[in-house]
GROMACS .gro file of C-alpha atoms in nm:
model
  223
    1MET     CA    1   0.139   1.589  -1.286
    2SER     CA    2   0.027   1.745  -0.962
    3THR     CA    3   0.253   1.750  -0.660
    4THR     CA    4   0.028   1.493  -0.482
    5ASN     CA    5   0.134   1.254  -0.750
    6ARG     CA    6   0.509   1.315  -0.697
    7VAL     CA    7   0.520   1.092  -0.385
    8TYR     CA    8   0.460   0.725  -0.433
    9LEU     CA    9   0.399   0.503  -0.136
   10VAL     CA   10   0.541   0.152  -0.145
   11THR     CA   11   0.397  -0.062   0.140
   12ASP     CA   12   0.577  -0.296   0.374
   13SER     CA   13   0.384  -0.488   0.646
   14ASP     CA   14   0.688  -0.565   0.847
   15ILE     CA   15   0.805  -0.211   0.881
   16SER     CA   16   0.461  -0.085   0.943
   17GLN     CA   17   0.406  -0.337   1.225
   18ARG     CA   18   0.737  -0.246   1.377
   19ALA     CA   19   0.615   0.124   1.393
   20GLY     CA   20   0.295   0.007   1.553
   21HIS     CA   21   0.070   0.023   1.251
   22THR     CA   22  -0.132  -0.202   1.035
   23VAL     CA   23  -0.060  -0.153   0.672
   24PRO     CA   24  -0.411  -0.064   0.580
   25PHE     CA   25  -0.383   0.213   0.844
   26VAL     CA   26  -0.073   0.339   0.679
   27VAL     CA   27  -0.241   0.345   0.338
   28GLU     CA   28  -0.545   0.522   0.478
   29GLU     CA   29  -0.336   0.785   0.649
   30ALA     CA   30  -0.110   0.845   0.345
   31CYS     CA   31  -0.406   0.871   0.112
   32ARG     CA   32  -0.593   1.114   0.352
   33ALA     CA   33  -0.269   1.320   0.343
   34GLY     CA   34  -0.266   1.346  -0.035
   35ILE     CA   35  -0.071   1.044  -0.161
   36ARG     CA   36  -0.216   0.931  -0.490
   37TRP     CA   37   0.018   0.637  -0.578
   38VAL     CA   38   0.013   0.325  -0.360
   39GLN     CA   39   0.204   0.016  -0.447
   40LEU     CA   40   0.112  -0.311  -0.276
   41ARG     CA   41   0.439  -0.496  -0.223
   42GLU     CA   42   0.450  -0.811  -0.014
   43LYS     CA   43   0.733  -1.077  -0.073
   44THR     CA   44   0.625  -1.349   0.156
   45MET     CA   45   0.238  -1.337   0.181
   46SER     CA   46   0.022  -1.624   0.056
   47THR     CA   47  -0.175  -1.554  -0.258
   48ARG     CA   48  -0.505  -1.561  -0.062
   49SER     CA   49  -0.384  -1.309   0.199
   50PHE     CA   50  -0.228  -1.101  -0.085
   51VAL     CA   51  -0.565  -1.082  -0.262
   52GLU     CA   52  -0.752  -0.995   0.060
   53LEU     CA   53  -0.515  -0.717   0.136
   54GLY     CA   54  -0.519  -0.595  -0.215
   55LEU     CA   55  -0.908  -0.568  -0.197
   56THR     CA   56  -0.876  -0.372   0.129
   57PHE     CA   57  -0.622  -0.139  -0.042
   58LYS     CA   58  -0.846  -0.102  -0.342
   59THR     CA   59  -1.142   0.020  -0.116
   60ILE     CA   60  -0.903   0.278   0.043
   61THR     CA   61  -0.747   0.403  -0.277
   62GLN     CA   62  -1.089   0.427  -0.467
   63ARG     CA   63  -1.214   0.644  -0.183
   64TYR     CA   64  -0.940   0.896  -0.232
   65GLY     CA   65  -0.904   0.865  -0.608
   66ALA     CA   66  -0.548   0.712  -0.580
   67ARG     CA   67  -0.392   0.461  -0.804
   68LEU     CA   68  -0.331   0.106  -0.676
   69ILE     CA   69  -0.035  -0.074  -0.829
   70VAL     CA   70   0.065  -0.424  -0.745
   71ASN     CA   71   0.435  -0.522  -0.716
   72ASP     CA   72   0.532  -0.826  -0.937
   73ARG     CA   73   0.207  -1.035  -0.901
   74ILE     CA   74   0.014  -0.997  -1.227
   75ASP     CA   75  -0.230  -1.261  -1.107
   76VAL     CA   76  -0.319  -1.053  -0.807
   77ALA     CA   77  -0.343  -0.734  -1.004
   78LEU     CA   78  -0.589  -0.911  -1.245
   79ALA     CA   79  -0.787  -1.067  -0.954
   80ILE     CA   80  -0.844  -0.727  -0.775
   81ASP     CA   81  -0.863  -0.519  -1.096
   82ALA     CA   82  -0.579  -0.293  -0.983
   83ASN     CA   83  -0.474   0.011  -1.180
   84GLY     CA   84  -0.156  -0.156  -1.276
   85VAL     CA   85   0.157  -0.345  -1.180
   86HIS     CA   86   0.524  -0.267  -1.118
   87ILE     CA   87   0.783  -0.519  -1.231
   88GLY     CA   88   1.152  -0.552  -1.186
   89GLN     CA   89   1.424  -0.683  -1.419
   90ASP     CA   90   1.389  -1.038  -1.283
   91ASP     CA   91   1.017  -1.054  -1.307
   92MET     CA   92   0.794  -1.160  -1.605
   93PRO     CA   93   0.910  -0.996  -1.920
   94TYR     CA   94   0.744  -0.665  -2.001
   95PRO     CA   95   0.592  -0.765  -2.339
   96LEU     CA   96   0.405  -1.060  -2.167
   97VAL     CA   97   0.291  -0.856  -1.887
   98ARG     CA   98   0.136  -0.593  -2.133
   99LYS     CA   99  -0.023  -0.884  -2.333
  100LEU     CA  100  -0.185  -1.011  -2.018
  101LEU     CA  101  -0.298  -0.673  -1.872
  102GLY     CA  102  -0.408  -0.502  -2.189
  103PRO     CA  103  -0.339  -0.149  -2.310
  104ASP     CA  104  -0.538   0.032  -2.035
  105LYS     CA  105  -0.348  -0.072  -1.732
  106LEU     CA  106  -0.035   0.111  -1.599
  107ILE     CA  107   0.295  -0.066  -1.598
  108GLY     CA  108   0.593   0.051  -1.429
  109LEU     CA  109   0.950  -0.102  -1.473
  110SER     CA  110   1.248  -0.089  -1.247
  111VAL     CA  111   1.578   0.014  -1.396
  112ASN     CA  112   1.913   0.000  -1.187
  113ASN     CA  113   2.157   0.127  -1.441
  114MET     CA  114   2.202   0.279  -1.791
  115ILE     CA  115   2.222  -0.057  -1.956
  116GLU     CA  116   1.875  -0.152  -1.824
  117LEU     CA  117   1.745   0.189  -1.919
  118LEU     CA  118   1.853   0.148  -2.278
  119ALA     CA  119   1.709  -0.195  -2.295
  120SER     CA  120   1.380  -0.057  -2.169
  121GLN     CA  121   1.353   0.180  -2.466
  122ALA     CA  122   1.254  -0.107  -2.693
  123TYR     CA  123   0.908  -0.088  -2.533
  124ALA     CA  124   0.725   0.220  -2.643
  125ASP     CA  125   0.426   0.190  -2.407
  126ILE     CA  126   0.584   0.164  -2.057
  127ASP     CA  127   0.409   0.412  -1.841
  128TYR     CA  128   0.698   0.508  -1.598
  129LEU     CA  129   1.029   0.394  -1.472
  130GLY     CA  130   1.135   0.323  -1.101
  131VAL     CA  131   1.496   0.417  -1.081
  132ALA     CA  132   1.695   0.248  -0.802
  133ALA     CA  133   1.865   0.254  -0.574
  134ILE     CA  134   1.947   0.612  -0.498
  135PHE     CA  135   2.070   0.563  -0.152
  136ALA     CA  136   2.143   0.263   0.062
  137THR     CA  137   1.816   0.106   0.190
  138PRO     CA  138   1.747  -0.179   0.437
  139THR     CA  139   1.430  -0.266   0.233
  140LYS     CA  140   1.629  -0.404  -0.067
  141LEU     CA  141   1.942  -0.580   0.044
  142ASP     CA  142   2.032  -0.714  -0.305
  143THR     CA  143   2.132  -0.364  -0.439
  144VAL     CA  144   2.472  -0.385  -0.597
  145SER     CA  145   2.541  -0.018  -0.596
  146GLU     CA  146   2.386   0.315  -0.516
  147LEU     CA  147   2.328   0.556  -0.807
  148GLY     CA  148   2.327   0.875  -0.597
  149ALA     CA  149   2.210   1.205  -0.735
  150LEU     CA  150   2.447   1.205  -1.035
  151GLY     CA  151   2.357   0.849  -1.147
  152LEU     CA  152   1.996   0.944  -1.120
  153ARG     CA  153   2.045   1.260  -1.320
  154ASP     CA  154   2.224   1.063  -1.602
  155ILE     CA  155   1.924   0.828  -1.629
  156CYS     CA  156   1.671   1.103  -1.626
  157LEU     CA  157   1.854   1.288  -1.902
  158LYS     CA  158   1.824   0.978  -2.117
  159THR     CA  159   1.444   0.909  -2.105
  160HIS     CA  160   1.121   1.090  -2.183
  161LEU     CA  161   0.926   0.861  -1.939
  162PRO     CA  162   0.816   0.986  -1.596
  163THR     CA  163   1.077   0.859  -1.338
  164PHE     CA  164   1.035   0.775  -0.971
  165ALA     CA  165   1.349   0.752  -0.768
  166ILE     CA  166   1.352   0.486  -0.486
  167GLY     CA  167   1.598   0.368  -0.235
  168GLY     CA  168   1.667   0.524   0.109
  169ILE     CA  169   1.477   0.842   0.026
  170ASN     CA  170   1.328   1.044   0.313
  171ALA     CA  171   1.258   1.396   0.439
  172THR     CA  172   1.620   1.470   0.500
  173ASN     CA  173   1.761   1.384   0.153
  174LEU     CA  174   1.458   1.424  -0.085
  175GLN     CA  175   1.539   1.773  -0.188
  176SER     CA  176   1.898   1.681  -0.266
  177ILE     CA  177   1.774   1.499  -0.575
  178GLY     CA  178   1.529   1.772  -0.673
  179GLN     CA  179   1.735   1.910  -0.966
  180THR     CA  180   1.806   1.568  -1.131
  181GLY     CA  181   1.499   1.585  -1.353
  182VAL     CA  182   1.330   1.316  -1.171
  183THR     CA  183   0.947   1.327  -1.176
  184GLY     CA  184   0.890   1.195  -0.823
  185VAL     CA  185   1.005   0.985  -0.537
  186ALA     CA  186   0.892   0.633  -0.412
  187VAL     CA  187   0.927   0.571  -0.042
  188VAL     CA  188   0.887   0.285   0.195
  189SER     CA  189   1.023   0.327   0.550
  190ALA     CA  190   0.974   0.715   0.530
  191ILE     CA  191   0.599   0.668   0.561
  192CYS     CA  192   0.548   0.304   0.675
  193GLY     CA  193   0.799   0.338   0.958
  194HIS     CA  194   0.705   0.677   1.073
  195PRO     CA  195   0.508   0.730   1.407
  196SER     CA  196   0.258   0.934   1.205
  197PRO     CA  197   0.217   0.820   0.836
  198TYR     CA  198  -0.001   1.115   0.779
  199ASP     CA  199   0.243   1.378   0.898
  200ALA     CA  200   0.525   1.207   0.702
  201ALA     CA  201   0.321   1.190   0.391
  202ARG     CA  202   0.231   1.549   0.417
  203GLN     CA  203   0.588   1.663   0.476
  204LEU     CA  204   0.718   1.466   0.181
  205ILE     CA  205   0.445   1.604  -0.053
  206GLN     CA  206   0.540   1.958   0.053
  207LEU     CA  207   0.916   1.888  -0.010
  208ALA     CA  208   0.839   1.744  -0.356
  209GLN     CA  209   0.679   2.066  -0.457
  210SER     CA  210   1.016   2.173  -0.575
  211TYR     CA  211   0.996   1.900  -0.847
  212GLU     CA  212   0.711   2.074  -1.023
  213ASN     CA  213   0.758   2.131  -1.390
  214ILE     CA  214   1.109   1.994  -1.387
  215HIS     CA  215   1.033   1.654  -1.568
  216PRO     CA  216   0.675   1.630  -1.657
  217GLY     CA  217   0.718   1.335  -1.891
  218SER     CA  218   0.613   1.275  -2.249
  219ASP     CA  219   0.319   1.465  -2.416
  220ASN     CA  220   0.123   1.129  -2.411
  221CYS     CA  221   0.198   1.056  -2.051
  222ARG     CA  222  -0.109   0.891  -1.869
  223LEU     CA  223  -0.004   0.965  -1.517
   0.00000   0.00000   0.00000
């Protein structure tokens, strides 16, 4: 996995707007900087608007050779032919998601603790794990506890899958989790809320270079 794939942008329209950006602008600038993972996450948008935004994202991500992942909404992912979906513990069960999407789409699963990690090991064809929450974050207020670097390390040691840490990660603390064995980091505010999404993405990619070859994932990894 290249260093450009070690930073994963998760979008947020509200945070982007507060920073003076449209979310397609953020995606364009992040991809231009080298981001190759973009997750479309919208919790309150209508289905029509979600699909329209997804199609806009798809045009941008295809231009840069980036992967487009849809959060939660399998119907939207199918409608826009996204590269895959990311699901949480309270979303549609993984086996059903895989049945609907087929074997060729990427599916990521969030795990928040060791119990959820062990349960996920029943599914051999998950593509990657999102490990949350590492630090406190205003974008996910229902987080019960913070894993921190030690909790993240424990989870990474127990899985062969690629892992993306998420939750309060930014340029000031990204390197503090570099020796946990994590594959990469997923960020929201650190790019969407930055005055320059391009500069923020470039800086994060450079900082993530220290993760190279630490935890490349399984031999049959598709990332």
